[in-house]
PDB file of C-alpha atoms in Angstrom:
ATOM      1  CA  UNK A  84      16.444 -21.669  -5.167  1.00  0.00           C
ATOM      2  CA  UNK A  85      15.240 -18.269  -5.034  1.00  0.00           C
ATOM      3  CA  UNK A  86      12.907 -17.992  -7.789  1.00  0.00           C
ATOM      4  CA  UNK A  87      11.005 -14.818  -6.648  1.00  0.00           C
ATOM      5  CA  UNK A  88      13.596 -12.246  -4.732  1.00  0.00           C
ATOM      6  CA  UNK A  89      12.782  -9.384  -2.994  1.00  0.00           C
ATOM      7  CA  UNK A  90      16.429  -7.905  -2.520  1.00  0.00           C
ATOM      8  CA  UNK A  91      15.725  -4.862  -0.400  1.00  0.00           C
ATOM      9  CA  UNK A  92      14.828  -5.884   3.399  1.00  0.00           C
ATOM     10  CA  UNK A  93      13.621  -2.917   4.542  1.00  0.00           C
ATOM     11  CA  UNK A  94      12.335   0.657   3.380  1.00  0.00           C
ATOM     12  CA  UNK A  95      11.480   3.629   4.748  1.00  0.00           C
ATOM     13  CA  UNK A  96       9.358   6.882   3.554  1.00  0.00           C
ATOM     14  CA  UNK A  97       7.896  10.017   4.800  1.00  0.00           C
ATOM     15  CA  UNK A  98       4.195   9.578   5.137  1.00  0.00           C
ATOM     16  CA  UNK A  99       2.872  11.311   1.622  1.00  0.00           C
ATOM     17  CA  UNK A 100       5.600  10.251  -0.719  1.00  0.00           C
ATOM     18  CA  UNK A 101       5.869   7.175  -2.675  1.00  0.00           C
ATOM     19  CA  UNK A 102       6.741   4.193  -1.927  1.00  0.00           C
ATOM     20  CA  UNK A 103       8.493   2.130  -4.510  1.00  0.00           C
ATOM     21  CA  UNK A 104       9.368  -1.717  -3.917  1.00  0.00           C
ATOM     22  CA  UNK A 105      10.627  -4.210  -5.429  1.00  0.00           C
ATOM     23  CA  UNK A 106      10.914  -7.707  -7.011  1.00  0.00           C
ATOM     24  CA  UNK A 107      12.504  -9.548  -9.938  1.00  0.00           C
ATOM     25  CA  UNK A 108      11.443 -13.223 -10.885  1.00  0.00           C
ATOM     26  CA  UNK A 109      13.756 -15.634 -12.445  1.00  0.00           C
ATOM     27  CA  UNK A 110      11.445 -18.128 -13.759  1.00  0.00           C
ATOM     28  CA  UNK A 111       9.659 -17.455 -16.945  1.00  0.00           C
ATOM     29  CA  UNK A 112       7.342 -19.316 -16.721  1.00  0.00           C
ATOM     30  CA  UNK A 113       5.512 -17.338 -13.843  1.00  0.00           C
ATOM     31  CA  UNK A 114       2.606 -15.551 -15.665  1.00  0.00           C
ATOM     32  CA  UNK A 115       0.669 -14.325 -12.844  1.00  0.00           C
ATOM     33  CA  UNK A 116       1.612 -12.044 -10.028  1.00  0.00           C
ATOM     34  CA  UNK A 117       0.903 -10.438  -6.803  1.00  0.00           C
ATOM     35  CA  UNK A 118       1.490  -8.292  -3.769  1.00  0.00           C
ATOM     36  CA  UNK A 119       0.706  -9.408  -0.665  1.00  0.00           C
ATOM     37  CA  UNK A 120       0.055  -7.146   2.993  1.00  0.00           C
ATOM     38  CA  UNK A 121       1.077  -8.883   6.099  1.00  0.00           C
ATOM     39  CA  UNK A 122       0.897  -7.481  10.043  1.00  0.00           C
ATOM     40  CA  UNK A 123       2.644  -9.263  12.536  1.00  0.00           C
ATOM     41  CA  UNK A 124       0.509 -11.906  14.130  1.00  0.00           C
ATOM     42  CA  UNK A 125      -1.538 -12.347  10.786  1.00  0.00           C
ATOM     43  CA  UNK A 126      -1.571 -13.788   7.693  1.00  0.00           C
ATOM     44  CA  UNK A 127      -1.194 -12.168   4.433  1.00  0.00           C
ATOM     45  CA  UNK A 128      -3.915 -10.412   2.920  1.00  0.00           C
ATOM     46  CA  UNK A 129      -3.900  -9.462  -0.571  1.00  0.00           C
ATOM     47  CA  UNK A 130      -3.496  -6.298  -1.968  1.00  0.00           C
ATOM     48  CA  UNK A 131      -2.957  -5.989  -5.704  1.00  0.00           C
ATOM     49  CA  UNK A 132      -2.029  -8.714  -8.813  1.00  0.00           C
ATOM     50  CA  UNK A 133      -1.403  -7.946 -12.342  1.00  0.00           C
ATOM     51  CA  UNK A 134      -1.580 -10.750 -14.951  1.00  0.00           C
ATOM     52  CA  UNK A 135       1.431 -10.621 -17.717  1.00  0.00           C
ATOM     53  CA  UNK A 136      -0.648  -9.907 -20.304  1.00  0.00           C
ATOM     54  CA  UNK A 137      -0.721  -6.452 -18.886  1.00  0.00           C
ATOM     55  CA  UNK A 138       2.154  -3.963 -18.186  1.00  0.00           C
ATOM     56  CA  UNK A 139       0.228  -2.297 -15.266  1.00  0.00           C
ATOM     57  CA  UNK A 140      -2.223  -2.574 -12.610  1.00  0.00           C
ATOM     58  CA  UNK A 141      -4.376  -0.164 -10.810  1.00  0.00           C
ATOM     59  CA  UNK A 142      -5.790  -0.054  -7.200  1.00  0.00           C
ATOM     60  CA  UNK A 143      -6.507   3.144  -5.496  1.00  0.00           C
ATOM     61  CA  UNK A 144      -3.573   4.122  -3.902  1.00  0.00           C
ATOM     62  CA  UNK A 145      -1.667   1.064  -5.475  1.00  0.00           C
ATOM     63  CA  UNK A 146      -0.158   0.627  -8.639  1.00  0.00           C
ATOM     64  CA  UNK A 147       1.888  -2.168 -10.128  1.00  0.00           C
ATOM     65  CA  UNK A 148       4.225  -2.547 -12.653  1.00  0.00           C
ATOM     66  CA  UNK A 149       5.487  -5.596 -14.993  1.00  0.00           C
ATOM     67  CA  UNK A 150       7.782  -5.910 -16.691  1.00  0.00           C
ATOM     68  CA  UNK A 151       8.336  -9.076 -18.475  1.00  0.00           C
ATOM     69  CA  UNK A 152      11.824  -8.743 -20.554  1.00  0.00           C
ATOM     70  CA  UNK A 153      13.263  -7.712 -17.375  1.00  0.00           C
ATOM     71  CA  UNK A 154      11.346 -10.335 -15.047  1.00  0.00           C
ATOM     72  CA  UNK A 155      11.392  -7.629 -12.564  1.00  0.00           C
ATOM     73  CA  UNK A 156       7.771  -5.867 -10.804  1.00  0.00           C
ATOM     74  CA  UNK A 157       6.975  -2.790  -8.813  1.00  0.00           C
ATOM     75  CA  UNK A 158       4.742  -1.595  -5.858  1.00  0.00           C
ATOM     76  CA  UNK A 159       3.945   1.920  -6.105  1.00  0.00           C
ATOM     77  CA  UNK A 160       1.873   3.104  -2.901  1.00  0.00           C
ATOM     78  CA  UNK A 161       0.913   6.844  -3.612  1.00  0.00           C
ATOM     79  CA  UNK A 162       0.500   8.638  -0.865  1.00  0.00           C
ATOM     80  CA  UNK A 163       2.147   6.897   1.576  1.00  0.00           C
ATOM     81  CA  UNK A 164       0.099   6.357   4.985  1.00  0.00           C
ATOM     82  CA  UNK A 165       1.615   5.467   8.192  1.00  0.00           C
ATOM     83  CA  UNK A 166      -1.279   2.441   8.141  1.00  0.00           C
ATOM     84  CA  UNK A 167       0.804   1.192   5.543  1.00  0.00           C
ATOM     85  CA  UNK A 168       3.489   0.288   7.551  1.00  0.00           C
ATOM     86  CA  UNK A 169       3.951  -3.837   7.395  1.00  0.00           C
ATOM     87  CA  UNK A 170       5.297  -6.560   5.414  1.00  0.00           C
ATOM     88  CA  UNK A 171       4.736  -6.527   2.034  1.00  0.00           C
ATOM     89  CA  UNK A 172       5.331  -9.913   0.094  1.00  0.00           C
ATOM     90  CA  UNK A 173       5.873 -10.397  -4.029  1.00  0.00           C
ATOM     91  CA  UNK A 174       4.289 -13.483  -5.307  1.00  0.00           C
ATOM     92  CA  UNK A 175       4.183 -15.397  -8.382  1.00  0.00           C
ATOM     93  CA  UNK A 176       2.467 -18.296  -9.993  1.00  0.00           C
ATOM     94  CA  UNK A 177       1.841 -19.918 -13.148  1.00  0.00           C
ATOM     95  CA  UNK A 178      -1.822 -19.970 -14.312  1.00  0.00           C
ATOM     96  CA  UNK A 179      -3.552 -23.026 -14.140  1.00  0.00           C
ATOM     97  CA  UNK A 180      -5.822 -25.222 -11.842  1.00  0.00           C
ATOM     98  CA  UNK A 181      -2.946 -25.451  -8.829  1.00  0.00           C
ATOM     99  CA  UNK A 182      -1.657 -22.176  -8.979  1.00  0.00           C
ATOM    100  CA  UNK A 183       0.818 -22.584  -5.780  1.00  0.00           C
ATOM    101  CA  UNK A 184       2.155 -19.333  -4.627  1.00  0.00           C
ATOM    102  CA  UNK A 185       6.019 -18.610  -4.663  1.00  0.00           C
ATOM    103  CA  UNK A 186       6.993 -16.436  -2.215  1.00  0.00           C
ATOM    104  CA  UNK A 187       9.475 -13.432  -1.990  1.00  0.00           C
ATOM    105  CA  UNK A 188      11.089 -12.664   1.543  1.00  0.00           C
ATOM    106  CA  UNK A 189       9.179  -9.746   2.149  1.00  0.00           C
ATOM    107  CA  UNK A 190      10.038  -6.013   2.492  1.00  0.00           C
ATOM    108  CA  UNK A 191       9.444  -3.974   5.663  1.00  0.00           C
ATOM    109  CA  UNK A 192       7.682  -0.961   4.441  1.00  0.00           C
ATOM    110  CA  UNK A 193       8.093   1.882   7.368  1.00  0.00           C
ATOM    111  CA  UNK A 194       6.127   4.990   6.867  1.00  0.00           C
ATOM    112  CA  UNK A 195       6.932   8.244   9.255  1.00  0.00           C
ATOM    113  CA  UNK A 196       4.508  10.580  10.080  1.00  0.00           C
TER     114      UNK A 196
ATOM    115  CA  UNK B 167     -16.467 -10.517   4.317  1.00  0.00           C
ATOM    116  CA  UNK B 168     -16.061 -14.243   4.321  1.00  0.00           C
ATOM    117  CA  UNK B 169     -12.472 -14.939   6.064  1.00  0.00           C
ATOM    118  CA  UNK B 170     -10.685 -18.402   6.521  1.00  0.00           C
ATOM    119  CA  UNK B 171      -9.777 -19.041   9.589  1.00  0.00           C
ATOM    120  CA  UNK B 172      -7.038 -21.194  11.670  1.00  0.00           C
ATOM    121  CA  UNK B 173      -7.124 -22.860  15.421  1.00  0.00           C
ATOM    122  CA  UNK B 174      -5.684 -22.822  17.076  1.00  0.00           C
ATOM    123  CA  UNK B 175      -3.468 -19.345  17.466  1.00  0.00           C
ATOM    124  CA  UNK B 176      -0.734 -21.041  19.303  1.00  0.00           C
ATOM    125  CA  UNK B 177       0.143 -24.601  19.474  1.00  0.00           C
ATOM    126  CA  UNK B 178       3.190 -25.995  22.029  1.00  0.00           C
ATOM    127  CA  UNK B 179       4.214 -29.265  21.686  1.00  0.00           C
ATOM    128  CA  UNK B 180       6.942 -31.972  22.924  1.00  0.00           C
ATOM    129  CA  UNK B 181       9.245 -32.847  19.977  1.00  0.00           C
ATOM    130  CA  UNK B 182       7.648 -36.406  18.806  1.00  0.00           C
ATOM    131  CA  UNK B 183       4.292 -35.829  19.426  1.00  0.00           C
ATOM    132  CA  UNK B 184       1.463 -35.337  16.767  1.00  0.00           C
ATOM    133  CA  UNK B 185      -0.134 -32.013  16.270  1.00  0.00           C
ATOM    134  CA  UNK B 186      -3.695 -31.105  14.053  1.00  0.00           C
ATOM    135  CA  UNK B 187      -3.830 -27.862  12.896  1.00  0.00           C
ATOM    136  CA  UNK B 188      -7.283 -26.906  11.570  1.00  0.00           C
ATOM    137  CA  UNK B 189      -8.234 -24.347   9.127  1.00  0.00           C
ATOM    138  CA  UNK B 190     -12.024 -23.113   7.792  1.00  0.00           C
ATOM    139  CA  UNK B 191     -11.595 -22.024   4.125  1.00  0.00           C
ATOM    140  CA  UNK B 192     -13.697 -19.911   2.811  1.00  0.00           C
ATOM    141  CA  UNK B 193     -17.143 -21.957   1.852  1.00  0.00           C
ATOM    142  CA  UNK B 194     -17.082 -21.596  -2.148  1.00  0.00           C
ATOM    143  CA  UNK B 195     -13.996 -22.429  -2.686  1.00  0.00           C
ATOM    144  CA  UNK B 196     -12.398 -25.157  -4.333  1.00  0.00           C
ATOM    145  CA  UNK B 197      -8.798 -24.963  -3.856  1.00  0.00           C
ATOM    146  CA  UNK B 198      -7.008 -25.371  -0.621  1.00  0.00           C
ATOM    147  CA  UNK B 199      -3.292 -24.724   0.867  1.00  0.00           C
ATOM    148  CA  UNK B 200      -1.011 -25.051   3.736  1.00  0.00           C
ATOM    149  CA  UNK B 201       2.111 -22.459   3.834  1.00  0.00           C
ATOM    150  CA  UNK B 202       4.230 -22.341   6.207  1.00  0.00           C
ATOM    151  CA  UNK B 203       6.618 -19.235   7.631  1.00  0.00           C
ATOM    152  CA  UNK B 204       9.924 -20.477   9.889  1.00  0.00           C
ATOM    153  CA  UNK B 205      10.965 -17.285  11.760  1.00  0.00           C
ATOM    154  CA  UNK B 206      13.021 -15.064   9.773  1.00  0.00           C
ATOM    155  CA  UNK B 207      12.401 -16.780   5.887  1.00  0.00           C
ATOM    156  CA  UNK B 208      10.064 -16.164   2.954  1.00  0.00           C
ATOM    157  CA  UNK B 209       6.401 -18.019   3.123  1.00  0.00           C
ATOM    158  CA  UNK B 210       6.724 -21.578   1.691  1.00  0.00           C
ATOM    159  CA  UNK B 211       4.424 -23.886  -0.438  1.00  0.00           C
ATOM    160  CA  UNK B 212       3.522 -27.152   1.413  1.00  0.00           C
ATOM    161  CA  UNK B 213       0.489 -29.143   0.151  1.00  0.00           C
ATOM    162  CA  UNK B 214      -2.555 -28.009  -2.532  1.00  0.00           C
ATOM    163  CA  UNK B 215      -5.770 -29.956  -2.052  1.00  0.00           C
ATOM    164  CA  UNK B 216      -8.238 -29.923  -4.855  1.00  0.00           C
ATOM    165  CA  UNK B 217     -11.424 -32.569  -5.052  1.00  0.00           C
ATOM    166  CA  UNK B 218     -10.292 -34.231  -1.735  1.00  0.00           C
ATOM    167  CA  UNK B 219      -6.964 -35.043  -2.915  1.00  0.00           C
ATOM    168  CA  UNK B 220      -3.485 -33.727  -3.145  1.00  0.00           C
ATOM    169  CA  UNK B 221      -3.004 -32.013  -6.608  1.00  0.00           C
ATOM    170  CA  UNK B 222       0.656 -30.964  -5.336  1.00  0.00           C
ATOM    171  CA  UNK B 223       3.433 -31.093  -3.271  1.00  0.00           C
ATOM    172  CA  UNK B 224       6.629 -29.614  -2.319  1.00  0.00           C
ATOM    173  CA  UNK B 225       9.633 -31.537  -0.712  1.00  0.00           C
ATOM    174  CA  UNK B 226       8.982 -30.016   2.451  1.00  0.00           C
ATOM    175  CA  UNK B 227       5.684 -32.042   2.511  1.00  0.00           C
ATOM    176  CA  UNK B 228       7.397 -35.943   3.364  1.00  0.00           C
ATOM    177  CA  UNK B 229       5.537 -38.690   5.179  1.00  0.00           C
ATOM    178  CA  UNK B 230       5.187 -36.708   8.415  1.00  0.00           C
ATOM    179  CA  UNK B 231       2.755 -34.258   7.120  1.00  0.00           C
ATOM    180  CA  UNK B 232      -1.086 -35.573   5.761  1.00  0.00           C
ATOM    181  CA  UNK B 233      -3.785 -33.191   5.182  1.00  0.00           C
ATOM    182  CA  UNK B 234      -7.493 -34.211   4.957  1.00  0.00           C
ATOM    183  CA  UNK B 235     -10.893 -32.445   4.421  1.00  0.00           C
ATOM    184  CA  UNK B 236     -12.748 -34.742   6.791  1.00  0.00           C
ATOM    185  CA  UNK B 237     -16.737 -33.020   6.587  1.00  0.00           C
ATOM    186  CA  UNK B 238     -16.802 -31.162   4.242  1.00  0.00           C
ATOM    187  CA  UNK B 239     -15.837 -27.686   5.984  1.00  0.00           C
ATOM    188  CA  UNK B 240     -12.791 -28.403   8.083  1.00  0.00           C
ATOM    189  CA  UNK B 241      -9.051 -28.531   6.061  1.00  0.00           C
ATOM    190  CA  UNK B 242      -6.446 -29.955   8.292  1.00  0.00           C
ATOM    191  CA  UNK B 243      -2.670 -30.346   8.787  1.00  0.00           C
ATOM    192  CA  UNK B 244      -1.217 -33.171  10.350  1.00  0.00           C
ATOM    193  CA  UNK B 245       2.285 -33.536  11.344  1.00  0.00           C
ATOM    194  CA  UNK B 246       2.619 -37.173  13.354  1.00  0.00           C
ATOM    195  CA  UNK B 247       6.029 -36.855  14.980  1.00  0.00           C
ATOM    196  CA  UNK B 248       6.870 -33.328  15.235  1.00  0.00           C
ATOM    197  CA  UNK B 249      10.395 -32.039  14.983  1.00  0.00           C
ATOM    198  CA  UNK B 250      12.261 -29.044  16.451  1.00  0.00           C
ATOM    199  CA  UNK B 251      12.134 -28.125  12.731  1.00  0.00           C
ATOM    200  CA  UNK B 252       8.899 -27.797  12.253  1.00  0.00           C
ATOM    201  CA  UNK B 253       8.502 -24.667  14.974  1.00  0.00           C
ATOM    202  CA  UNK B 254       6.911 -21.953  12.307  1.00  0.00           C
ATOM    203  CA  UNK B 255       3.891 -20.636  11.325  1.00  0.00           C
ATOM    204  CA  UNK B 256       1.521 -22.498   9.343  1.00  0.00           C
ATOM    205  CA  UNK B 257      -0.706 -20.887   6.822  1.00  0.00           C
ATOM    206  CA  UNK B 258      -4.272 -21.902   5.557  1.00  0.00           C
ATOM    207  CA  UNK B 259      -5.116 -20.275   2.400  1.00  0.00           C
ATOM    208  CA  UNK B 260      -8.217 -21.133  -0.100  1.00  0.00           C
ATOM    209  CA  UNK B 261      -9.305 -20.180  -3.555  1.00  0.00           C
ATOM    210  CA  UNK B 262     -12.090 -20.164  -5.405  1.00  0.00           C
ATOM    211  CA  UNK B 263     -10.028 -21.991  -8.941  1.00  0.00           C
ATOM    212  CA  UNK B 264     -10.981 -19.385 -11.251  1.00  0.00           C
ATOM    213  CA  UNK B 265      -7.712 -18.657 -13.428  1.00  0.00           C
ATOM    214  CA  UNK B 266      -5.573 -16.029 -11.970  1.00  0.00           C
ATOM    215  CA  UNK B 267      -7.292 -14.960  -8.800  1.00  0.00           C
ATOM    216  CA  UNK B 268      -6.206 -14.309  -5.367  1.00  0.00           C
ATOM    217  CA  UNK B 269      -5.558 -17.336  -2.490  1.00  0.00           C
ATOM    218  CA  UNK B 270      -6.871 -16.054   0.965  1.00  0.00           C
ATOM    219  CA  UNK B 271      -4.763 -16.686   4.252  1.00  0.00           C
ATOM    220  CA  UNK B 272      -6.386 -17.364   7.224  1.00  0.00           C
ATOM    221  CA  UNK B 273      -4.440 -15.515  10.052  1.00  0.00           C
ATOM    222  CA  UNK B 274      -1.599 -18.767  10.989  1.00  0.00           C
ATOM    223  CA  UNK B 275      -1.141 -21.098  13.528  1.00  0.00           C
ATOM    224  CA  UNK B 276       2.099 -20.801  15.540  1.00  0.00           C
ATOM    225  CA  UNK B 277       4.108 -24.047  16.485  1.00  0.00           C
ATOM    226  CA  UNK B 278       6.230 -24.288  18.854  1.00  0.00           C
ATOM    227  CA  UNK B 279       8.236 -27.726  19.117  1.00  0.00           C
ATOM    228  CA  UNK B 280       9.914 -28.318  22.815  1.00  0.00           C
TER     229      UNK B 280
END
């Protein structure tokens, strides 16, 4: 039951270009959403959310994108940095006092100097 | 920065025998999770804690697993007869219950079941 999928394993950039990944949701009733960093040998650390009352999100280098008829979001990472090299995980969750995560599989971002 | 964090790193045990993982969330929060990552698959959901009870959880989470909040400041996992199946890593994570912000991860603790 794959409710948050991440169908790319693996990408790769040139350090300075974007970086675009991403994730489609299939349940609707997910209204909050987020991006999540992770190393190896650490946990996830959180990078960027957007709530679905918005389209867009901006963080610095990080912007993301919703968009809700098409259940699908978007990472953009502008520049790319070779530090930005890692896991990077999509999750969802519906608002409200519990608010358990649902994970995607991840995406191994690779950024070349 | 305030952090949550996990003991220990690395945990090897005999299949059968009870493990305690401990976690430190993050002091003003109210909300509290395990995750857990087998090798190779997406992060999962186990348990939320909320008011020193379970408010949820998933399938994964049968009579083998408990959690408690025992003073106050520690959050732990318990798994009382471990399985080769339950070799991952595990995943603390708090938050603070205001709608639609972030859960924190403390950094895992990897079992290994022998």
């Amino acid at each position: 039951d794959q409710q948050v999928k991440q169908n790319s394993p693996s990408l790769s950039v040139q350090e300075g270009r974007i970086s675009i990944l991403n994730c489609d949701y299939t349940n609707s009733m997910f209204d909050y959403f987020l991006w999540y960093k992770k190393y190896p040998a650490e946990g996830p650390t959180f990078l960027i959310s957007i709530s679905s009352i918005k389209d867009k999100n901006e963080d610095g280098r990080f912007t993301v994108f919703l968009n809700k008829s098409a259940k699908h979001l978007s990472l953009h990472i502008v520049p790319s940095q070779p530090g930005d090299s890692a896991v990077y995980f999509c999750a969802a969750s519906v608002s409200g006092a519990n608010s358990k995560l649902t994970f995607g599989k991840g995406i191994t971002l690779s950024v070349r100097p | 920065e305030p952090e949550v964090t996990q003991t220990p790193s690395h945990q090897v045990t005999q299949m059968g025998q009870e493990v305690i993982l401990r976690c430190v969330p993050i002091s003003n929060h109210l909300y509290f999770y395990w995750y857990r990552q087998i090798l190779g698959q997406k992060v999962e959901f186990l348990v939320s804690f909320y008011n020193n009870e379970i408010s949820e959880k998933s399938e994964i989470f049968d009579d083998q697993f408990s959690v408690e909040r025992p003073d106050g400041s520690n959050f732990t996992l318990k798994i009382r007869s471990t399985k080769l199946e339950d070799s991952a890593m595990y995943f603390c994570a708090s938050r603070t219950g205001h709608r639609n912000t972030e859960a924190f991860f403390g950094q895992g603790t990897r079992l290994t079941v022998v």
